mmCIF file of C-alpha atoms and ligand atoms in Angstrom:
data_model
loop_
_atom_site.group_PDB
_atom_site.id
_atom_site.type_symbol
_atom_site.label_atom_id
_atom_site.label_comp_id
_atom_site.label_asym_id
_atom_site.label_seq_id
_atom_site.Cartn_x
_atom_site.Cartn_y
_atom_site.Cartn_z
ATOM 1 C CA MET A 143 -123.863 -116.546 55.943
ATOM 2 C CA LEU A 144 -126.427 -116.703 53.154
ATOM 3 C CA LEU A 145 -125.557 -119.522 50.775
ATOM 4 C CA GLN A 146 -127.288 -121.165 47.864
ATOM 5 C CA ILE A 147 -126.985 -124.967 47.544
ATOM 6 C CA PRO A 148 -127.876 -125.783 43.926
ATOM 7 C CA ASP A 149 -129.606 -129.102 43.165
ATOM 8 C CA LEU A 150 -129.737 -130.433 46.713
ATOM 9 C CA LEU A 151 -132.583 -132.612 45.422
ATOM 10 C CA THR A 152 -132.598 -134.142 41.928
ATOM 11 C CA THR A 153 -135.403 -133.478 39.419
ATOM 12 C CA GLU A 154 -136.683 -137.028 40.096
ATOM 13 C CA GLN A 155 -136.754 -136.468 43.873
ATOM 14 C CA VAL A 156 -138.669 -133.215 43.437
ATOM 15 C CA ALA A 157 -141.154 -134.915 41.073
ATOM 16 C CA HIS A 158 -141.636 -137.750 43.580
ATOM 17 C CA ALA A 159 -142.171 -135.285 46.438
ATOM 18 C CA ARG A 160 -144.693 -133.364 44.349
ATOM 19 C CA ARG A 161 -146.675 -136.548 43.598
ATOM 20 C CA LEU A 162 -146.793 -137.363 47.323
ATOM 21 C CA LEU A 163 -147.941 -133.815 48.134
ATOM 22 C CA ALA A 164 -150.777 -133.822 45.566
ATOM 23 C CA ASP A 165 -153.274 -135.214 48.109
ATOM 24 C CA ALA A 166 -151.463 -134.632 51.394
ATOM 25 C CA PRO A 167 -153.327 -133.862 54.665
ATOM 26 C CA TRP A 168 -152.276 -130.216 55.254
ATOM 27 C CA GLN A 169 -152.827 -128.535 58.592
ATOM 28 C CA HIS A 170 -152.501 -124.951 59.815
ATOM 29 C CA GLY A 171 -148.870 -123.918 60.264
ATOM 30 C CA SER A 172 -149.264 -122.075 63.573
ATOM 31 C CA GLU A 173 -149.356 -125.398 65.447
ATOM 32 C CA THR A 174 -145.586 -125.641 65.280
ATOM 33 C CA ALA A 175 -144.618 -121.972 65.672
ATOM 34 C CA GLY A 176 -143.469 -120.194 68.822
ATOM 35 C CA ARG A 177 -145.882 -117.611 70.303
ATOM 36 C CA GLN A 178 -144.492 -114.568 68.485
ATOM 37 C CA ALA A 179 -144.063 -116.512 65.246
ATOM 38 C CA ALA A 180 -147.577 -118.039 65.435
ATOM 39 C CA VAL A 181 -149.196 -114.613 65.090
ATOM 40 C CA ALA A 182 -147.304 -113.985 61.854
ATOM 41 C CA LYS A 183 -147.639 -117.515 60.479
ATOM 42 C CA ASN A 184 -150.291 -117.854 57.843
ATOM 43 C CA ASN A 185 -149.455 -120.994 55.895
ATOM 44 C CA LEU A 186 -150.143 -124.713 55.772
ATOM 45 C CA GLN A 187 -147.865 -127.475 56.922
ATOM 46 C CA LEU A 188 -147.743 -131.262 56.675
ATOM 47 C CA PRO A 189 -148.210 -133.177 59.920
ATOM 48 C CA LEU A 190 -145.149 -135.280 60.773
ATOM 49 C CA ASP A 191 -147.021 -138.537 60.938
ATOM 50 C CA CYS A 192 -148.033 -138.898 57.296
ATOM 51 C CA GLU A 193 -146.275 -140.891 54.616
ATOM 52 C CA ALA A 194 -145.505 -137.876 52.414
ATOM 53 C CA ALA A 195 -143.847 -136.015 55.305
ATOM 54 C CA ARG A 196 -141.737 -139.001 56.335
ATOM 55 C CA THR A 197 -140.583 -139.810 52.808
ATOM 56 C CA ILE A 198 -139.676 -136.223 51.914
ATOM 57 C CA SER A 199 -137.990 -135.611 55.260
ATOM 58 C CA ARG A 200 -135.824 -138.707 54.846
ATOM 59 C CA ALA A 201 -134.859 -137.768 51.273
ATOM 60 C CA VAL A 202 -133.823 -134.273 52.377
ATOM 61 C CA VAL A 203 -131.702 -135.482 55.316
ATOM 62 C CA GLU A 204 -129.954 -137.994 53.030
ATOM 63 C CA ALA A 205 -129.343 -135.244 50.470
ATOM 64 C CA VAL A 206 -127.807 -133.009 53.158
ATOM 65 C CA GLU A 207 -125.529 -135.835 54.266
ATOM 66 C CA ARG A 208 -124.374 -136.391 50.658
ATOM 67 C CA SER A 209 -123.788 -132.723 49.794
ATOM 68 C CA ALA A 210 -120.149 -131.711 50.313
ATOM 69 C CA LEU A 211 -121.063 -128.016 50.007
ATOM 70 C CA MET A 212 -123.838 -128.326 52.577
ATOM 71 C CA LEU A 213 -121.622 -130.234 55.014
ATOM 72 C CA THR A 214 -118.678 -127.850 54.831
ATOM 73 C CA ALA A 215 -120.941 -124.798 55.133
ATOM 74 C CA THR A 216 -122.933 -126.083 58.126
ATOM 75 C CA LEU A 217 -120.763 -128.700 59.943
ATOM 76 C CA PRO A 218 -123.893 -130.364 61.334
ATOM 77 C CA ARG A 219 -124.150 -131.891 64.791
ATOM 78 C CA ARG A 220 -127.913 -132.406 64.612
ATOM 79 C CA ILE A 221 -130.512 -131.896 61.929
ATOM 80 C CA TYR A 222 -134.051 -131.052 62.989
ATOM 81 C CA ALA A 223 -136.425 -133.319 61.027
ATOM 82 C CA PRO A 224 -137.383 -131.413 57.850
ATOM 83 C CA ARG A 225 -141.014 -130.294 57.532
ATOM 84 C CA VAL A 226 -142.993 -129.391 54.428
ATOM 85 C CA ASN A 227 -145.084 -126.261 54.014
ATOM 86 C CA ARG A 228 -147.398 -124.691 51.486
ATOM 87 C CA TYR A 229 -148.175 -121.062 50.752
ATOM 88 C CA GLY A 230 -151.055 -119.917 48.519
ATOM 89 C CA GLY A 231 -154.785 -119.235 48.425
ATOM 90 C CA ASP A 232 -156.177 -118.506 51.899
ATOM 91 C CA TRP A 233 -152.778 -119.237 53.481
ATOM 92 C CA PRO A 234 -150.383 -117.007 51.575
ATOM 93 C CA ASN A 235 -147.584 -115.754 53.852
ATOM 94 C CA TYR A 236 -145.462 -115.834 56.986
ATOM 95 C CA GLY A 237 -144.740 -112.316 58.289
ATOM 96 C CA GLU A 238 -141.465 -111.137 59.811
ATOM 97 C CA HIS A 239 -140.345 -113.308 62.715
ATOM 98 C CA VAL A 240 -137.398 -115.001 64.358
ATOM 99 C CA ASP A 241 -137.260 -118.756 64.834
ATOM 100 C CA ASN A 242 -137.104 -120.237 68.331
ATOM 101 C CA ALA A 243 -133.475 -120.640 69.420
ATOM 102 C CA VAL A 244 -133.965 -124.207 70.628
ATOM 103 C CA ARG A 245 -136.472 -126.676 69.246
ATOM 104 C CA PHE A 246 -137.564 -130.005 70.597
ATOM 105 C CA ASP A 247 -137.446 -132.579 67.801
ATOM 106 C CA PRO A 248 -140.499 -134.844 68.248
ATOM 107 C CA GLU A 249 -138.871 -137.499 66.035
ATOM 108 C CA THR A 250 -135.661 -137.937 68.010
ATOM 109 C CA GLY A 251 -136.646 -136.456 71.386
ATOM 110 C CA GLU A 252 -133.565 -134.202 71.179
ATOM 111 C CA GLN A 253 -133.189 -130.479 71.706
ATOM 112 C CA VAL A 254 -131.777 -128.819 68.600
ATOM 113 C CA ARG A 255 -130.182 -125.365 68.745
ATOM 114 C CA THR A 256 -131.207 -123.582 65.537
ATOM 115 C CA ASP A 257 -127.847 -122.192 64.387
ATOM 116 C CA ILE A 258 -128.686 -122.446 60.692
ATOM 117 C CA SER A 259 -132.043 -122.296 58.911
ATOM 118 C CA CYS A 260 -132.567 -124.050 55.602
ATOM 119 C CA THR A 261 -135.267 -123.890 52.941
ATOM 120 C CA VAL A 262 -135.460 -126.391 50.075
ATOM 121 C CA PHE A 263 -137.685 -125.168 47.254
ATOM 122 C CA LEU A 264 -140.143 -127.740 45.884
ATOM 123 C CA SER A 265 -141.915 -125.362 43.458
ATOM 124 C CA ASP A 266 -140.323 -123.529 40.544
ATOM 125 C CA PRO A 267 -140.480 -119.705 40.565
ATOM 126 C CA VAL A 268 -142.698 -119.707 37.419
ATOM 127 C CA GLU A 269 -145.417 -121.575 39.323
ATOM 128 C CA TYR A 270 -146.214 -118.704 41.697
ATOM 129 C CA ASP A 271 -146.009 -114.940 42.180
ATOM 130 C CA GLY A 272 -144.740 -113.478 45.455
ATOM 131 C CA GLY A 273 -143.653 -116.078 47.984
ATOM 132 C CA GLU A 274 -140.156 -114.658 48.321
ATOM 133 C CA LEU A 275 -138.080 -115.680 51.345
ATOM 134 C CA GLN A 276 -136.732 -112.388 52.696
ATOM 135 C CA VAL A 277 -133.825 -112.561 55.107
ATOM 136 C CA ARG A 278 -132.819 -109.373 56.851
ATOM 137 C CA ASP A 279 -129.218 -108.639 57.810
ATOM 138 C CA THR A 280 -127.436 -105.443 58.819
ATOM 139 C CA PHE A 281 -127.221 -104.358 55.176
ATOM 140 C CA ALA A 282 -130.649 -105.072 53.668
ATOM 141 C CA ALA A 283 -133.458 -107.587 53.266
ATOM 142 C CA HIS A 284 -132.333 -110.188 50.742
ATOM 143 C CA GLY A 285 -135.072 -111.709 48.557
ATOM 144 C CA ILE A 286 -134.623 -115.379 47.711
ATOM 145 C CA LYS A 287 -136.621 -117.461 45.253
ATOM 146 C CA LEU A 288 -134.848 -120.478 43.769
ATOM 147 C CA PRO A 289 -135.612 -123.272 41.292
ATOM 148 C CA ALA A 290 -137.190 -126.464 42.655
ATOM 149 C CA GLY A 291 -134.565 -128.733 44.217
ATOM 150 C CA HIS A 292 -132.285 -125.819 45.193
ATOM 151 C CA ALA A 293 -131.758 -124.913 48.833
ATOM 152 C CA VAL A 294 -130.692 -121.833 50.739
ATOM 153 C CA ILE A 295 -129.106 -121.674 54.169
ATOM 154 C CA TYR A 296 -129.251 -118.530 56.308
ATOM 155 C CA PRO A 297 -128.410 -117.635 59.901
ATOM 156 C CA GLY A 298 -130.914 -118.902 62.448
ATOM 157 C CA THR A 299 -130.428 -115.565 64.199
ATOM 158 C CA SER A 300 -131.951 -113.475 61.413
ATOM 159 C CA VAL A 301 -135.362 -111.830 61.136
ATOM 160 C CA HIS A 302 -137.048 -113.276 58.052
ATOM 161 C CA GLN A 303 -140.397 -113.667 56.307
ATOM 162 C CA VAL A 304 -142.113 -115.285 53.336
ATOM 163 C CA THR A 305 -144.010 -112.636 51.374
ATOM 164 C CA ALA A 306 -147.585 -113.325 50.243
ATOM 165 C CA VAL A 307 -148.121 -115.717 47.358
ATOM 166 C CA THR A 308 -150.554 -113.896 45.047
ATOM 167 C CA ARG A 309 -150.806 -116.554 42.315
ATOM 168 C CA GLY A 310 -150.293 -120.309 42.374
ATOM 169 C CA CYS A 311 -148.763 -122.210 45.235
ATOM 170 C CA ARG A 312 -145.321 -122.422 46.790
ATOM 171 C CA LEU A 313 -144.207 -125.748 48.258
ATOM 172 C CA ALA A 314 -141.017 -125.961 50.275
ATOM 173 C CA CYS A 315 -139.242 -127.986 52.869
ATOM 174 C CA PHE A 316 -137.636 -126.278 55.872
ATOM 175 C CA PHE A 317 -135.456 -127.373 58.734
ATOM 176 C CA TRP A 318 -132.727 -126.307 61.128
ATOM 177 C CA ILE A 319 -129.196 -127.436 61.758
ATOM 178 C CA GLU A 320 -127.306 -127.344 65.028
ATOM 179 C CA SER A 321 -123.679 -126.916 64.029
ATOM 180 C CA LEU A 322 -120.601 -128.413 65.656
ATOM 181 C CA VAL A 323 -119.311 -124.824 65.592
ATOM 182 C CA ARG A 324 -121.743 -122.468 67.307
ATOM 183 C CA SER A 325 -120.087 -119.217 66.227
ATOM 184 C CA ALA A 326 -121.176 -118.020 62.773
ATOM 185 C CA GLU A 327 -117.867 -116.166 62.437
ATOM 186 C CA GLN A 328 -115.789 -119.292 63.083
ATOM 187 C CA ARG A 329 -118.028 -121.332 60.769
ATOM 188 C CA ARG A 330 -117.479 -118.781 58.037
ATOM 189 C CA LEU A 331 -113.681 -118.896 58.470
ATOM 190 C CA LEU A 332 -113.714 -122.702 58.259
ATOM 191 C CA PHE A 333 -115.922 -122.580 55.169
ATOM 192 C CA ASP A 334 -113.631 -120.098 53.362
ATOM 193 C CA PHE A 335 -110.594 -122.136 54.406
ATOM 194 C CA ASP A 336 -112.065 -125.406 53.153
ATOM 195 C CA MET A 337 -113.228 -123.936 49.826
ATOM 196 C CA ALA A 338 -109.813 -122.357 49.148
ATOM 197 C CA LEU A 339 -108.098 -125.624 50.035
ATOM 198 C CA MET A 340 -110.377 -127.546 47.679
ATOM 199 C CA HIS A 341 -109.507 -125.171 44.814
ATOM 200 C CA LEU A 342 -105.781 -125.441 45.618
ATOM 201 C CA ARG A 343 -106.011 -129.244 45.429
ATOM 202 C CA GLU A 344 -107.913 -129.075 42.147
ATOM 203 C CA ALA A 345 -105.364 -126.713 40.612
ATOM 204 C CA HIS A 346 -102.111 -128.209 41.900
ATOM 205 C CA GLY A 347 -102.931 -131.661 43.272
ATOM 206 C CA GLU A 348 -102.179 -132.811 46.795
ATOM 207 C CA ASP A 349 -98.707 -131.921 48.107
ATOM 208 C CA THR A 350 -96.937 -131.365 51.438
ATOM 209 C CA HIS A 351 -98.427 -127.892 51.748
ATOM 210 C CA THR A 352 -102.034 -128.862 51.099
ATOM 211 C CA VAL A 353 -101.649 -131.701 53.611
ATOM 212 C CA ALA A 354 -100.301 -129.199 56.166
ATOM 213 C CA LEU A 355 -103.169 -126.768 55.474
ATOM 214 C CA SER A 356 -105.635 -129.609 55.754
ATOM 215 C CA GLY A 357 -104.128 -130.396 59.169
ATOM 216 C CA THR A 358 -104.582 -126.785 60.224
ATOM 217 C CA TYR A 359 -108.214 -126.848 59.075
ATOM 218 C CA HIS A 360 -108.920 -129.916 61.195
ATOM 219 C CA ASN A 361 -107.058 -128.521 64.174
ATOM 220 C CA LEU A 362 -109.161 -125.340 64.029
ATOM 221 C CA LEU A 363 -112.301 -127.455 63.752
ATOM 222 C CA ARG A 364 -111.147 -129.552 66.728
ATOM 223 C CA MET A 365 -110.508 -126.366 68.723
ATOM 224 C CA TRP A 366 -113.872 -124.818 67.871
ATOM 225 C CA ALA A 367 -116.169 -127.854 67.839
ATOM 226 C CA GLY A 368 -118.080 -127.961 71.105
ATOM 227 C CA HIS A 369 -121.355 -127.017 72.664
HETATM 228 NI NI1 NI B 988 -138.910 -118.947 60.290
#
């Protein structure tokens, strides 16, 4: 499922992140890519152990945990510590690749299965040309370029790329989520169910039927949550 999460970060959080990134110690992105991905990876990335990376990573995880839309769409079990990257100048793109299925999180020492990929945009589209996130599915390659503070989630299983930035610079944060529900199909059913239930409650208030449906939602989640 491709889904936009508007305003995951506030304008103030984006501005703060941008100030921290102004003189950050960037390094070459291939250091954290798998072998196939490293060949295609032509960008810069913040090392984990700098203040900017830690502060931004923490803000993004907190934002995910506060976002009802994000939580219902992803049902997170683990979140891989968000990283920050930069495209532009001599390091303009990341060619087509697939992300490693399992990543070792150096922060927590845990293995994280990359069910869902997420990008949080830290630059506005007017600041750069190119730099589109393209996610391929069975229908087409979808081009995604969102305002700063917005996020997009897409299946960890998909082939994707970031096209070359030809003007300016594109800053973004990226991370992966291991979901309580491994199957994308089951996750999608739960998401549709939860959204419809939310609209029912808004329109008619809580009643016996919405309580019963809510019970069914949780029973499905209980049945499907596992490894
Ligand atoms: Ni990737």
